[in-house]
PDB file of C-alpha atoms in Angstrom:
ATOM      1  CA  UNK A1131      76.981 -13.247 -63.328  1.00 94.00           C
ATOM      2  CA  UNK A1132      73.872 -12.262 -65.291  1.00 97.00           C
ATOM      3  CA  UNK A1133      73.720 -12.126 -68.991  1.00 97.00           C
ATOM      4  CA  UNK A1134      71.247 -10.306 -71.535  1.00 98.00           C
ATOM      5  CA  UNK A1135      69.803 -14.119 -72.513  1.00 97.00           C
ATOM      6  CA  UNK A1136      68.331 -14.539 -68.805  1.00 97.00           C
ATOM      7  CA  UNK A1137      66.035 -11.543 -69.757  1.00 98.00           C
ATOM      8  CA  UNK A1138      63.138 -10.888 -72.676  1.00 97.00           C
ATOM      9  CA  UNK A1139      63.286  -7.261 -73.751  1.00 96.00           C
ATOM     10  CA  UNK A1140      61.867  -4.679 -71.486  1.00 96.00           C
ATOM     11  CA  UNK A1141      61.809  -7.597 -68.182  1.00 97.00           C
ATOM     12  CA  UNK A1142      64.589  -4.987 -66.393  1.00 98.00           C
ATOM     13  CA  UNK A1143      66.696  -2.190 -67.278  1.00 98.00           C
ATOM     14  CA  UNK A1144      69.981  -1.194 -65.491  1.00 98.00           C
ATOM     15  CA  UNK A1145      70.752   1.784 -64.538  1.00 97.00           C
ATOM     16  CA  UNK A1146      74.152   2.403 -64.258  1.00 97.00           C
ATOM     17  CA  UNK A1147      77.429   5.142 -63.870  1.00 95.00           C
ATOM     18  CA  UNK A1148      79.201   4.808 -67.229  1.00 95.00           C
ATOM     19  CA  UNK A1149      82.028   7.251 -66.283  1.00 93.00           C
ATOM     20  CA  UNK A1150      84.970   6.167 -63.712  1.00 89.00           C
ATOM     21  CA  UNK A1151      85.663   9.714 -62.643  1.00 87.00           C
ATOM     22  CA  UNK A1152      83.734  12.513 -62.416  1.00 87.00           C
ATOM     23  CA  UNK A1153      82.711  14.832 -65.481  1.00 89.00           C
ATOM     24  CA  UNK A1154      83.698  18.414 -64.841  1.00 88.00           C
ATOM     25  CA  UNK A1155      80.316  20.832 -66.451  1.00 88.00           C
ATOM     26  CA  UNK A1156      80.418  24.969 -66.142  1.00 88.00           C
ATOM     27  CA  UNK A1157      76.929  24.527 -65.127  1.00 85.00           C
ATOM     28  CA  UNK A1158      76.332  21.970 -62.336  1.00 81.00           C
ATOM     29  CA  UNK A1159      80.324  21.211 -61.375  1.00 88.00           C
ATOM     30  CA  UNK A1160      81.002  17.605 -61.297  1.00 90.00           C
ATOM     31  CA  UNK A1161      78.871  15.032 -62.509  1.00 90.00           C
ATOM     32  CA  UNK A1162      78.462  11.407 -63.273  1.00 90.00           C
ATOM     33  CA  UNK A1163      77.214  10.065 -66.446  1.00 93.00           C
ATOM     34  CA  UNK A1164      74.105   7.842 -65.693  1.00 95.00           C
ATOM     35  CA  UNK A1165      73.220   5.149 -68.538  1.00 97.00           C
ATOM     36  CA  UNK A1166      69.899   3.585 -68.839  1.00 98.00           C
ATOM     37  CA  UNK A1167      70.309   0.017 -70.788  1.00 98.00           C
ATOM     38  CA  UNK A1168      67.431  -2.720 -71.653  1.00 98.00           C
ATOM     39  CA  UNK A1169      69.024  -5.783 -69.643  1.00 98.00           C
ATOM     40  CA  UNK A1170      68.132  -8.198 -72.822  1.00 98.00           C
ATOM     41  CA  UNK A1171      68.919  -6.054 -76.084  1.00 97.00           C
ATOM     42  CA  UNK A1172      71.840  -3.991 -74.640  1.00 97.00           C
ATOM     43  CA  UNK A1173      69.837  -1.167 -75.889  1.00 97.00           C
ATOM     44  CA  UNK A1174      71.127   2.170 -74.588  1.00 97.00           C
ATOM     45  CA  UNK A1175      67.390   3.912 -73.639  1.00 97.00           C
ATOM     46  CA  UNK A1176      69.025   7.140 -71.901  1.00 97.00           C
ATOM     47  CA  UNK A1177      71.521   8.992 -70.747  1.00 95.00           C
ATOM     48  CA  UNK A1178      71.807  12.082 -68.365  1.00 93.00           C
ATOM     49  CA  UNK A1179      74.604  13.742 -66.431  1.00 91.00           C
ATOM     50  CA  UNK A1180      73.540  14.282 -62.867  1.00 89.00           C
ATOM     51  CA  UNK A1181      75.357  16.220 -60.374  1.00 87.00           C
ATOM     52  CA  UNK A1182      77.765  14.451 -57.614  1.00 83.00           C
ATOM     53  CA  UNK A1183      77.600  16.973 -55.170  1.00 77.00           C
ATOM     54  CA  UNK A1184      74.696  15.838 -52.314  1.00 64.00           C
ATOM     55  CA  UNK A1185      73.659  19.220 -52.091  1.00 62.00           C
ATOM     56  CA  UNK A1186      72.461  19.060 -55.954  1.00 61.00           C
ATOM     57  CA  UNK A1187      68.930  18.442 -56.342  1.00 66.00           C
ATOM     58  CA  UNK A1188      68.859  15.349 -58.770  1.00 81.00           C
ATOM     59  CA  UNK A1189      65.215  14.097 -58.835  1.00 88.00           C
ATOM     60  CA  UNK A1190      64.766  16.385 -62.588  1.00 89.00           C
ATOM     61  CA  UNK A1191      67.336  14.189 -63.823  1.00 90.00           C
ATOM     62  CA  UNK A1192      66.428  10.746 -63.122  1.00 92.00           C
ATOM     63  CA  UNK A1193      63.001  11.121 -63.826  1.00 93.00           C
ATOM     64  CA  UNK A1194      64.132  12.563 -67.190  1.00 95.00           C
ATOM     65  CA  UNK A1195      66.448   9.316 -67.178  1.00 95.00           C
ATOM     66  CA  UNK A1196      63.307   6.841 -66.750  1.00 96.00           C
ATOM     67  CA  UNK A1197      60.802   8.942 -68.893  1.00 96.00           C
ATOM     68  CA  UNK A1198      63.509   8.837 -71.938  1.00 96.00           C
ATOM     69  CA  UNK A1199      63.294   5.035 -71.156  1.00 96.00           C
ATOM     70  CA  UNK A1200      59.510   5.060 -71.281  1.00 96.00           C
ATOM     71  CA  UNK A1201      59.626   7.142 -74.133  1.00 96.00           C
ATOM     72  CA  UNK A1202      61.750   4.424 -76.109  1.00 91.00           C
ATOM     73  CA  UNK A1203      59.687   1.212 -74.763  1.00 90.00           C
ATOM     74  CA  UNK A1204      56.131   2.878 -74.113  1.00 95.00           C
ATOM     75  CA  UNK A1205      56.100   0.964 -71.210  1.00 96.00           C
ATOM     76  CA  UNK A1206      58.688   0.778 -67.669  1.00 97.00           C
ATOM     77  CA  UNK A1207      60.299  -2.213 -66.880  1.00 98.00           C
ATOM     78  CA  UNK A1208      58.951  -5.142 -65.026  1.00 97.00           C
ATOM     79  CA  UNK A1209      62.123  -4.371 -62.924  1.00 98.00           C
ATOM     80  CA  UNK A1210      64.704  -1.503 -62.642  1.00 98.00           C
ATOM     81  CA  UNK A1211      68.341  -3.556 -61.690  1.00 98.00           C
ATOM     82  CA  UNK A1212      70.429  -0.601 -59.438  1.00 97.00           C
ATOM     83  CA  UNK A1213      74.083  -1.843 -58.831  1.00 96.00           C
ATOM     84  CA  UNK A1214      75.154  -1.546 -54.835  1.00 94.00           C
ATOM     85  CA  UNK A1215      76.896   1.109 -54.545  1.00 88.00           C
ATOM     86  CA  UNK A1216      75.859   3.369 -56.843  1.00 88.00           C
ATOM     87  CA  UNK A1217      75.853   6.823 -55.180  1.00 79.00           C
ATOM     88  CA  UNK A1218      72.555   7.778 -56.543  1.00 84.00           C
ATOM     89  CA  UNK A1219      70.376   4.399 -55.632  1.00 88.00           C
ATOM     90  CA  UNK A1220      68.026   6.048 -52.943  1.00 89.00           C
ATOM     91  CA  UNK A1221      66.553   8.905 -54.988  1.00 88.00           C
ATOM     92  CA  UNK A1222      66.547   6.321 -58.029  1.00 91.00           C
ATOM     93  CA  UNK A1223      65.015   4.114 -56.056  1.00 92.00           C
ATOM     94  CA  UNK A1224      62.100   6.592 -55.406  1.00 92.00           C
ATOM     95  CA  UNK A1225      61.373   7.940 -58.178  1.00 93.00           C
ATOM     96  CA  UNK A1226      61.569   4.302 -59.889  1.00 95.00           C
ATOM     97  CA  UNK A1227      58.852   3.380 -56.900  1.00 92.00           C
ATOM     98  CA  UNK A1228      56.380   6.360 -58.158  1.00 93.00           C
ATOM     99  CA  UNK A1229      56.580   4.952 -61.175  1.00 93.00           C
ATOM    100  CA  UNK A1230      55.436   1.660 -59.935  1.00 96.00           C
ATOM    101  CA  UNK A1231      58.948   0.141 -61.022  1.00 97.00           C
ATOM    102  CA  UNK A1232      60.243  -2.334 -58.358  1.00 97.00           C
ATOM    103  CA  UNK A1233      63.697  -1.910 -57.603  1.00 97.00           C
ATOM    104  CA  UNK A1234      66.393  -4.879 -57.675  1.00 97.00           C
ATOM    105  CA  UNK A1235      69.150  -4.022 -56.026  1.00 97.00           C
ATOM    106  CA  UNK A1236      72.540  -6.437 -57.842  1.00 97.00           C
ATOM    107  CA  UNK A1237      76.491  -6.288 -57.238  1.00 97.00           C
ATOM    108  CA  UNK A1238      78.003  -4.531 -59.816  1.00 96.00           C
ATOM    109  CA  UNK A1239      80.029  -7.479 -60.584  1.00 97.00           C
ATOM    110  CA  UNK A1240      76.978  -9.301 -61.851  1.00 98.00           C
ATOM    111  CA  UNK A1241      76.516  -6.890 -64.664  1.00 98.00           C
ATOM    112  CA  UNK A1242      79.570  -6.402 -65.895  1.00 97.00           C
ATOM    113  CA  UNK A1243      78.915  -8.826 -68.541  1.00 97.00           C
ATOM    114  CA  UNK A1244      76.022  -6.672 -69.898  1.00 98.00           C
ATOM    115  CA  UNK A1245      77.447  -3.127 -68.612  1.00 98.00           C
ATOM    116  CA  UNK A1246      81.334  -3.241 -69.639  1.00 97.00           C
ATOM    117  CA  UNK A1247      81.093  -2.997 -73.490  1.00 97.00           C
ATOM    118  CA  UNK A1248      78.958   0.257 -73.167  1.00 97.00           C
ATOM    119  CA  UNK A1249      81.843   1.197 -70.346  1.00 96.00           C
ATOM    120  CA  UNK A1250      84.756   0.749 -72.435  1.00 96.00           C
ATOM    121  CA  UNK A1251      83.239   2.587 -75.240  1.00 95.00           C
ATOM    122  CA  UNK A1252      82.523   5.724 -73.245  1.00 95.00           C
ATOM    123  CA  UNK A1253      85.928   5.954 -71.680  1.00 93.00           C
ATOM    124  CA  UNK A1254      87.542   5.155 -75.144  1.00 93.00           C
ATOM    125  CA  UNK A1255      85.577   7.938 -76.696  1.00 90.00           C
ATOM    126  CA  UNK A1256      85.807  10.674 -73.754  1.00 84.00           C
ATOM    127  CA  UNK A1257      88.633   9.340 -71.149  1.00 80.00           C
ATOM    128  CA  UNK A1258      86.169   9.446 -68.103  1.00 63.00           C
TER     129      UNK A1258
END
């Protein structure tokens, strides 16, 4: 299990799905709620709902998701952490790899220690 101590700020962010189900928009249908966190701090860098349907171009999105990140840090990570699973890892992983951010690929299991506060608090606040 990893936890925010093993890391210095900005060594790896996580991207991961905050919402369990998806979030229905007028404008793009269904869509999952993609968090960007600083591994060490906990710091929420972004956030950015990004269509489920495979049809649904999503590259805008995520690299909106890491440039908010940049934005934050003025810098990328010296590692982007990308739980298996996730439904979006192979066009994160490409735009992270244009960005010269190698991509660690983790169970989800390993980060629920740093990723299930930020969880609970979103599906407190908006059920999803």
């Amino acid at each position: 299990m990893l936890h925010p101590r093993q890391f210095e700020v900005n060594d790896a962010w996580i991207v991961f799905q905050l919402n369990a189900s998806p979030i229905q928009t007028d404008r793009n249908g269904d869509c999952a709620c993609l968090a960007l966190m600083d591994a060490a701090s906990c710091f929420m860098l972004s956030l950015e709902l990004v269509p489920v349907a495979e049809s649904e171009p999503i590259e805008d999105e995520i690299r909106q998701l890491l440039a908010k990140g940049w934005h934050h840090k003025q810098a990328f990570p010296k590692a982007l952490l990308v739980p298996h699973g996730l439904h979006l890892a192979e066009a994160l992983s490409r735009e992270a790899e244009r960005s010269n951010i190698p991509v660690v690929r983790v169970p989800e299991s390993e980060l629920l220690v740093i990723i299930g506060d930020a969880r609970d608090e979103f599906r407190h606040q908006f059920g999803a």
